[in-house]
Amino acid sequence: MRIAGADRHVTVIIPCLNEEAPIADAVREVLSQQVDEVIVVDNGSTDETASRAWQAGARVVAEPRRGYGRACAAGFAAVGPRVDIVCFLDGDGSDVPGFIPDMVRPIVENRADFVMGSRRRGTRENGSMTPQQLVAGHIAGLLLRIVYGVRFTDMSPFRAIPAAKLAGLGMTETTYGWNLEMQMRVAASGLRIAEIPVDHRCRRGGESKVSGRLLAGLSAAWKISATFVRLLFSLKKARPAATDVVTPPRLPAGNSRPRP
């Protein structure tokens, strides 16, 4: 992928569970941004997620053991040694791949080691995020600011990080706590952080595994809370990481940014 006048090998990892309806379009949208590779991790789907992702141009990795963190880790384990930057996003079509260049640019320009896409700061389609998701992101951001002195406004799955930096974090979480663990380890390690506004859409098909389902939502909330408590007492705090809030040009929700 060529960005900011430099060539960097960018791989996008998409963890998936039963996303046969939106996954093909999601893969094609990501590939339209001229990334080098899309890895879709099939986390034990019982539908046609894997075949549709492959037909759309993704490399498909199977991780039959259920768990969001397991799927993300399996995708990263499949990344080749030449990959410079990895980007994560969801396979339900809610994340807007047109923002990938904006996510990668601060890393390429050596202004950040970790870039978070903030749905809260971007433009959201009505109903794309539940009040519980917004509150959870706000609370997590507040706690991270108190503990580490960094500013996050979201726990969005849409994020980018150099492959070497991610390998050095020592990620262990196998559940929905993966995203929070990454943010905590990044902050505790003193890595440079950038947060940019990204647009967010309603899912493009299928059913959410968490939103709108009480028991699933409570289970995810418990796992995320347990992750925070566990890591709070095990991570050693490094120097405070700098947080740079970058505001890219706006995109209408639902549109992809044209190729650079």
Short mmCIF file of C-alpha atoms in Angstrom, two decimals:
data_model
loop_
_atom_site.label_atom_id
_atom_site.label_comp_id
_atom_site.label_asym_id
_atom_site.label_seq_id
_atom_site.Cartn_x
_atom_site.Cartn_y
_atom_site.Cartn_z
CA MET A 1 0.00 0.00 0.00
CA ARG A 2 1.38 3.39 -0.93
CA ILE A 3 0.62 6.08 1.63
CA ALA A 4 2.24 9.44 2.35
CA GLY A 5 4.76 8.81 -0.43
CA ALA A 6 5.97 5.53 1.06
CA ASP A 7 5.27 1.87 0.37
CA ARG A 8 4.20 -0.20 3.36
CA HIS A 9 2.87 -3.74 3.41
CA VAL A 10 -0.55 -3.47 5.08
CA THR A 11 -2.62 -6.50 6.05
CA VAL A 12 -6.21 -6.15 7.25
CA ILE A 13 -7.52 -8.79 9.67
CA ILE A 14 -11.27 -9.41 9.91
CA PRO A 15 -12.50 -11.81 12.63
CA CYS A 16 -15.85 -13.33 11.67
CA LEU A 17 -18.57 -15.55 13.06
CA ASN A 18 -21.58 -16.26 10.83
CA GLU A 19 -21.31 -13.15 8.65
CA GLU A 20 -22.20 -14.68 5.28
CA ALA A 21 -24.46 -11.77 4.31
CA PRO A 22 -22.06 -8.81 4.68
CA ILE A 23 -18.59 -10.36 4.47
CA ALA A 24 -18.08 -10.38 0.69
CA ASP A 25 -18.88 -6.68 0.32
CA ALA A 26 -16.73 -5.91 3.37
CA VAL A 27 -13.74 -7.71 1.81
CA ARG A 28 -14.21 -5.98 -1.54
CA GLU A 29 -14.42 -2.58 0.14
CA VAL A 30 -11.18 -3.21 2.01
CA LEU A 31 -9.39 -4.40 -1.12
CA SER A 32 -10.52 -1.25 -2.95
CA GLN A 33 -8.21 0.68 -0.62
CA GLN A 34 -5.20 -1.08 -2.20
CA VAL A 35 -4.15 -2.88 0.95
CA ASP A 36 -1.79 -5.78 0.33
CA GLU A 37 -3.85 -8.54 1.90
CA VAL A 38 -7.12 -9.24 3.68
CA ILE A 39 -7.22 -12.11 6.18
CA VAL A 40 -10.66 -13.26 7.25
CA VAL A 41 -10.65 -15.48 10.33
CA ASP A 42 -13.57 -17.89 10.38
CA ASN A 43 -14.27 -18.37 14.08
CA GLY A 44 -16.35 -21.54 13.78
CA SER A 45 -19.07 -20.25 11.47
CA THR A 46 -21.94 -22.56 10.57
CA ASP A 47 -22.84 -20.66 7.40
CA GLU A 48 -21.05 -19.68 4.17
CA THR A 49 -18.85 -16.97 5.69
CA ALA A 50 -15.56 -18.65 4.75
CA SER A 51 -16.44 -19.44 1.14
CA ARG A 52 -17.90 -16.00 0.45
CA ALA A 53 -14.87 -14.28 1.95
CA TRP A 54 -12.54 -16.40 -0.18
CA GLN A 55 -14.54 -15.74 -3.34
CA ALA A 56 -14.33 -12.00 -2.65
CA GLY A 57 -10.53 -12.17 -2.53
CA ALA A 58 -9.61 -12.75 1.11
CA ARG A 59 -7.25 -15.32 2.55
CA VAL A 60 -9.31 -17.37 4.97
CA VAL A 61 -7.88 -18.72 8.22
CA ALA A 62 -9.88 -21.16 10.35
CA GLU A 63 -10.00 -20.79 14.14
CA PRO A 64 -12.75 -23.19 15.29
CA ARG A 65 -12.30 -22.34 18.98
CA ARG A 66 -14.84 -19.64 19.66
CA GLY A 67 -13.66 -16.33 21.07
CA TYR A 68 -13.13 -12.89 19.57
CA GLY A 69 -9.61 -12.66 20.94
CA ARG A 70 -8.75 -16.12 19.64
CA ALA A 71 -9.90 -15.09 16.17
CA CYS A 72 -7.83 -11.90 16.23
CA ALA A 73 -4.77 -13.79 17.47
CA ALA A 74 -5.17 -16.44 14.78
CA GLY A 75 -5.31 -13.74 12.14
CA PHE A 76 -2.15 -12.12 13.44
CA ALA A 77 -0.39 -15.49 13.65
CA ALA A 78 -1.07 -15.90 9.92
CA VAL A 79 0.59 -12.59 9.04
CA GLY A 80 3.78 -12.94 7.03
CA PRO A 81 7.21 -11.60 8.06
CA ARG A 82 7.14 -8.85 5.42
CA VAL A 83 4.02 -7.19 6.83
CA ASP A 84 4.67 -3.70 8.22
CA ILE A 85 1.24 -2.70 9.55
CA VAL A 86 -1.83 -4.66 10.57
CA CYS A 87 -5.30 -3.18 10.69
CA PHE A 88 -8.32 -4.76 12.39
CA LEU A 89 -11.98 -4.15 11.59
CA ASP A 90 -15.30 -5.97 11.83
CA GLY A 91 -16.78 -8.08 9.06
CA ASP A 92 -20.39 -6.93 9.43
CA GLY A 93 -19.96 -3.89 7.18
CA SER A 94 -20.31 -1.38 10.02
CA ASP A 95 -16.73 -0.09 9.79
CA VAL A 96 -15.95 2.10 6.77
CA PRO A 97 -12.80 0.84 4.98
CA GLY A 98 -12.41 4.20 3.25
CA PHE A 99 -10.77 5.40 6.46
CA ILE A 100 -7.95 2.83 6.29
CA PRO A 101 -5.51 5.32 4.69
CA ASP A 102 -6.21 7.77 7.52
CA MET A 103 -5.61 5.01 10.07
CA VAL A 104 -2.29 4.00 8.54
CA ARG A 105 -0.90 7.45 7.75
CA PRO A 106 0.16 8.48 11.30
CA ILE A 107 2.17 5.25 11.56
CA VAL A 108 3.82 5.68 8.17
CA GLU A 109 4.70 9.28 9.03
CA ASN A 110 6.21 8.11 12.35
CA ARG A 111 3.74 10.15 14.40
CA ALA A 112 2.11 7.20 16.17
CA ASP A 113 2.65 3.57 17.11
CA PHE A 114 -1.04 2.79 17.55
CA VAL A 115 -4.05 4.35 15.83
CA MET A 116 -7.59 3.99 17.11
CA GLY A 117 -10.66 4.79 15.02
CA SER A 118 -13.19 6.59 17.21
CA ARG A 119 -16.80 6.01 16.24
CA ARG A 120 -17.85 8.40 18.97
CA ARG A 121 -15.98 11.27 17.30
CA GLY A 122 -17.12 10.35 13.80
CA THR A 123 -20.49 10.34 12.05
CA ARG A 124 -22.75 7.45 13.00
CA GLU A 125 -25.79 6.14 11.19
CA ASN A 126 -28.86 6.12 13.40
CA GLY A 127 -28.96 2.84 15.31
CA SER A 128 -25.42 1.78 14.39
CA MET A 129 -24.35 1.85 18.05
CA THR A 130 -26.41 1.16 21.13
CA PRO A 131 -26.37 3.49 24.14
CA GLN A 132 -24.65 0.68 26.05
CA GLN A 133 -21.78 0.64 23.56
CA LEU A 134 -21.33 4.40 23.79
CA VAL A 135 -21.38 4.34 27.58
CA ALA A 136 -18.95 1.39 27.72
CA GLY A 137 -16.49 3.19 25.46
CA HIS A 138 -16.75 6.35 27.54
CA ILE A 139 -16.19 4.50 30.83
CA ALA A 140 -13.25 2.53 29.44
CA GLY A 141 -11.70 5.75 28.15
CA LEU A 142 -12.16 7.44 31.52
CA LEU A 143 -10.53 4.56 33.38
CA LEU A 144 -7.59 4.43 30.99
CA ARG A 145 -7.08 8.16 31.37
CA ILE A 146 -7.08 7.87 35.16
CA VAL A 147 -4.68 4.93 35.23
CA TYR A 148 -2.35 5.70 32.31
CA GLY A 149 -2.94 9.35 31.45
CA VAL A 150 -3.99 8.57 27.88
CA ARG A 151 -7.16 9.60 26.07
CA PHE A 152 -9.41 7.09 24.35
CA THR A 153 -13.05 7.77 23.51
CA ASP A 154 -13.92 4.32 22.16
CA MET A 155 -13.11 0.61 22.20
CA SER A 156 -13.66 0.36 18.47
CA PRO A 157 -12.39 -2.78 16.70
CA PHE A 158 -11.14 -0.49 13.91
CA ARG A 159 -7.45 0.04 14.74
CA ALA A 160 -3.98 -0.08 13.19
CA ILE A 161 -0.58 -0.95 14.66
CA PRO A 162 2.85 -1.94 13.31
CA ALA A 163 3.18 -5.72 13.24
CA ALA A 164 6.38 -5.60 15.30
CA LYS A 165 4.72 -3.48 17.99
CA LEU A 166 1.73 -5.83 18.24
CA ALA A 167 4.04 -8.83 18.52
CA GLY A 168 5.77 -7.16 21.45
CA LEU A 169 2.60 -6.48 23.43
CA GLY A 170 2.19 -10.07 24.63
CA MET A 171 -1.55 -10.30 23.99
CA THR A 172 -3.31 -13.14 25.84
CA GLU A 173 -7.04 -12.34 25.95
CA THR A 174 -9.29 -14.80 24.09
CA THR A 175 -12.64 -13.02 24.55
CA TYR A 176 -14.23 -9.66 23.73
CA GLY A 177 -11.69 -8.20 26.14
CA TRP A 178 -9.04 -8.38 23.37
CA ASN A 179 -9.62 -4.77 22.24
CA LEU A 180 -9.39 -3.36 25.75
CA GLU A 181 -6.32 -5.48 26.49
CA MET A 182 -4.58 -4.04 23.44
CA GLN A 183 -5.37 -0.49 24.51
CA MET A 184 -4.16 -1.15 28.05
CA ARG A 185 -0.93 -2.78 26.90
CA VAL A 186 -0.29 0.01 24.41
CA ALA A 187 -0.80 2.61 27.14
CA ALA A 188 1.26 0.72 29.72
CA SER A 189 4.11 0.33 27.21
CA GLY A 190 4.29 4.06 26.56
CA LEU A 191 3.59 3.72 22.84
CA ARG A 192 2.54 6.82 20.94
CA ILE A 193 -1.21 6.88 20.42
CA ALA A 194 -3.34 8.63 17.80
CA GLU A 195 -7.13 8.61 17.71
CA ILE A 196 -8.98 9.67 14.58
CA PRO A 197 -12.72 10.09 13.96
CA VAL A 198 -14.19 7.36 11.75
CA ASP A 199 -17.71 6.97 10.44
CA HIS A 200 -19.83 4.03 11.49
CA ARG A 201 -22.73 2.30 9.74
CA CYS A 202 -25.46 -0.11 10.68
CA ARG A 203 -24.42 -3.69 9.99
CA ARG A 204 -25.01 -4.70 6.37
CA GLY A 205 -26.70 -8.01 7.13
CA GLY A 206 -26.91 -10.86 9.61
CA GLU A 207 -27.36 -10.52 13.35
CA SER A 208 -25.14 -8.96 15.99
CA LYS A 209 -23.55 -11.40 18.42
CA VAL A 210 -23.86 -8.86 21.25
CA SER A 211 -25.93 -5.74 20.52
CA GLY A 212 -29.62 -6.17 21.27
CA ARG A 213 -29.12 -9.52 23.00
CA LEU A 214 -29.30 -9.11 26.77
CA LEU A 215 -27.44 -12.23 27.89
CA ALA A 216 -24.75 -11.90 25.22
CA GLY A 217 -24.31 -8.24 26.08
CA LEU A 218 -23.98 -8.95 29.78
CA SER A 219 -21.49 -11.72 29.08
CA ALA A 220 -19.37 -9.44 26.90
CA ALA A 221 -19.50 -6.67 29.53
CA TRP A 222 -18.37 -9.11 32.21
CA LYS A 223 -15.46 -10.36 30.11
CA ILE A 224 -14.33 -6.83 29.33
CA SER A 225 -14.57 -5.81 33.00
CA ALA A 226 -12.64 -8.91 34.07
CA THR A 227 -9.94 -8.08 31.53
CA PHE A 228 -9.52 -4.58 32.95
CA VAL A 229 -9.25 -5.79 36.55
CA ARG A 230 -6.82 -8.59 35.66
CA LEU A 231 -4.49 -6.35 33.67
CA LEU A 232 -4.72 -3.41 36.05
CA PHE A 233 -2.72 -5.31 38.64
CA SER A 234 -0.38 -7.16 36.29
CA LEU A 235 0.84 -4.50 33.87
CA LYS A 236 3.73 -2.26 34.81
CA LYS A 237 3.14 1.34 33.88
CA ALA A 238 5.68 2.97 31.57
CA ARG A 239 5.94 6.66 30.81
CA PRO A 240 2.61 8.24 29.74
CA ALA A 241 1.94 7.76 26.05
CA ALA A 242 1.20 10.81 23.94
CA THR A 243 -2.25 10.97 22.41
CA ASP A 244 -2.74 12.87 19.18
CA VAL A 245 -6.29 13.40 17.95
CA VAL A 246 -6.17 13.67 14.17
CA THR A 247 -9.15 14.90 12.18
CA PRO A 248 -9.12 13.64 8.56
CA PRO A 249 -11.44 14.95 5.83
CA ARG A 250 -14.97 13.67 6.36
CA LEU A 251 -16.54 10.90 4.33
CA PRO A 252 -20.29 10.42 3.97
CA ALA A 253 -21.25 7.35 6.00
CA GLY A 254 -21.47 4.31 3.74
CA ASN A 255 -18.94 5.54 1.17
CA SER A 256 -15.42 4.32 0.57
CA ARG A 257 -12.59 6.77 0.11
CA PRO A 258 -11.25 6.68 -3.47
CA ARG A 259 -7.92 5.04 -4.06
CA PRO A 260 -4.92 7.27 -3.32
#
